[in-house]
Amino acid sequence: MKAAAGQFSEAEILEGFKRGDRIILSWLYRQNYAAVRSFVLSNSGTDQDARDVFQEGILAAWNNLSKNRYESREGKGLESYLRKICRFRWLERTRSAAFRYSSAMDTESFSGEENDFRGDSGGKQLPSTDLLNDSDDSLNQLIRKEEIDQARQLLARLRERCRKILYLFYYRRLSMEEIASEMELTADSAKNQKYRCLNQLRELYYGNAE
Amino acid sequence: MNNQEEYIDQYLNGTMSEEEKQSFLRRLEEDAAFRQEFVRQEKLADMVRLAALQEQLESIHLEMESGDGHTGLTDSGAADNRLTDNPPDALPSGMRSAIKKISAGWWLAAAAVILLVVLGDYLLTRYSRPPEEKIFAAWYAPAPGLPTTMGAGQNDIRLMDAMVDYKTKEYSSAAGKFKALLPDTVAVFYLASSYMGAGQYDSAYLFFRRLAGTHPTGWPDHYTGMAQWYEALSCLRLKKVTEARSILQAISGITDHPYREKALKLSKELPAL
């Protein structure tokens, strides 16, 4: 699949997205945010809800992609998958107790999974029926904003160098040799520091949770 | 070092051969203790990855919002509609008839007096303020607090308690509580933000500077990035314009910086000072 503006092929999008490439992320964000926002706003949500749902959607899509939960079943491309996750997430939230008595969903703008939020296809069914029963298990692999906030708070308690080494190793997936060169360390020392830093994070997280 | 940790890392980072991967998956299936350790380590790696990705997303969002200022991200239309919801005849009927009895001339005179008072006051406050303060007021928005729903360790409870005060604008009380949690990065940032909210710009500047100075290249840290922006604003408020300008220049020079666009725009307003 070629991107709407023709800049990126689907393979480039997937590869760049998986690597956290800023250009691809930024393109994906700008390309899809307005549609998700418009959907959330016309279904009882706020700007903040739209931002949260969209970012949670990207995080979930990224997580599923990097764990190979996103595969051939999605023949329609990453953008379509991302929007589907966002719709699913918003539906789930609107069906929760907090939203049970709020205003009715705008069924005009919710037109089933094939239609990327556009209300011009005549889809009139209530949004609760098909998408929440979708057989795609990967939709259930949600990432909550609260979890990420917690992760960020815990990481903020590590020393800067620790955060950096974990970031370079797990997010950028650099080898110990590359990290050593980036941080002006020997490879052994980089390895030791990464081990100590992960242990600190382990203590912070499991120490708190247990 | 720990061999098992390295072994799990190889799987998590996708650096295993297909054969090694199969053997890893077999062990995962057969060895419950190993499986438990794997789940725990994977969770930590996920935290690092997702937090880093979200930092990037936040920065992209900010960039998009500050890109041209008219990206359609704010929906003022809905708010405008709500403002006009009250019907014009919502006044009690007795009051309406009393109003009708008062002459139009009287209303005009009264309106003129009110207009003069309001306008005079507005002009006085607006034009008697130094330019640094005016620009600061136009650009300063308090940093949003963190969600206060998490329950965890002792520090978290204290942090959330301080955060509740911060979010309800009880800045003095919040500052006291954040101070007790130093040197935690989150506490430093919100201590500085509380000082800023309370109008204690000197103290705010010192703590933002302390945090901003630790920003390493390559790590898109949320707090140090925000601290740099607020450090520049506090400098501006303290009339340290040259210093504010150099911080903004530094921010503008970092491609990934979440406040890059804002820094570029604010820099353009500064030379007029």
Tab-separated table of N, CA and C in Angstrom, chain B residues 228 244-255 257 260 263 267:
chain	number	residue	atom	x	y	z
B	228	GLN	N	13.522	23.156	30.754
B	228	GLN	CA	14.254	24.153	29.967
B	228	GLN	C	13.329	25.267	29.493
B	244	ALA	N	17.469	34.248	28.876
B	244	ALA	CA	16.266	33.616	28.309
B	244	ALA	C	16.499	33.317	26.838
B	245	ARG	N	17.083	34.289	26.154
B	245	ARG	CA	17.310	34.125	24.715
B	245	ARG	C	18.252	32.956	24.438
B	246	SER	N	19.316	32.841	25.257
B	246	SER	CA	20.269	31.763	24.963
B	246	SER	C	19.657	30.385	25.279
B	247	ILE	N	18.787	30.308	26.284
B	247	ILE	CA	18.121	29.014	26.561
B	247	ILE	C	17.195	28.661	25.392
B	248	LEU	N	16.467	29.665	24.924
B	248	LEU	CA	15.540	29.411	23.810
B	248	LEU	C	16.299	28.979	22.557
B	249	GLN	N	17.469	29.581	22.374
B	249	GLN	CA	18.282	29.188	21.212
B	249	GLN	C	18.720	27.731	21.343
B	250	ALA	N	19.115	27.360	22.568
B	250	ALA	CA	19.547	25.972	22.798
B	250	ALA	C	18.392	25.017	22.509
B	251	ILE	N	17.171	25.369	22.970
B	251	ILE	CA	16.003	24.516	22.725
B	251	ILE	C	15.748	24.413	21.217
B	252	SER	N	15.834	25.555	20.544
B	252	SER	CA	15.552	25.572	19.099
B	252	SER	C	16.530	24.709	18.319
B	253	GLY	N	17.725	24.528	18.882
B	253	GLY	CA	18.746	23.757	18.180
B	253	GLY	C	18.564	22.249	18.315
B	254	ILE	N	17.616	21.807	19.161
B	254	ILE	CA	17.411	20.356	19.337
B	254	ILE	C	16.189	19.930	18.532
B	255	THR	N	16.409	19.178	17.477
B	255	THR	CA	15.323	18.829	16.549
B	255	THR	C	14.145	18.170	17.257
B	257	HIS	N	13.232	18.453	20.350
B	257	HIS	CA	12.767	19.091	21.591
B	257	HIS	C	11.274	19.407	21.519
B	260	ARG	N	10.450	23.054	20.811
B	260	ARG	CA	11.273	23.705	19.787
B	260	ARG	C	10.500	24.805	19.050
B	263	ALA	N	9.787	27.734	21.252
B	263	ALA	CA	11.021	28.483	21.525
B	263	ALA	C	11.378	29.367	20.333
B	267	SER	N	11.422	33.364	20.706
B	267	SER	CA	12.699	34.056	20.416
B	267	SER	C	12.460	35.263	19.523
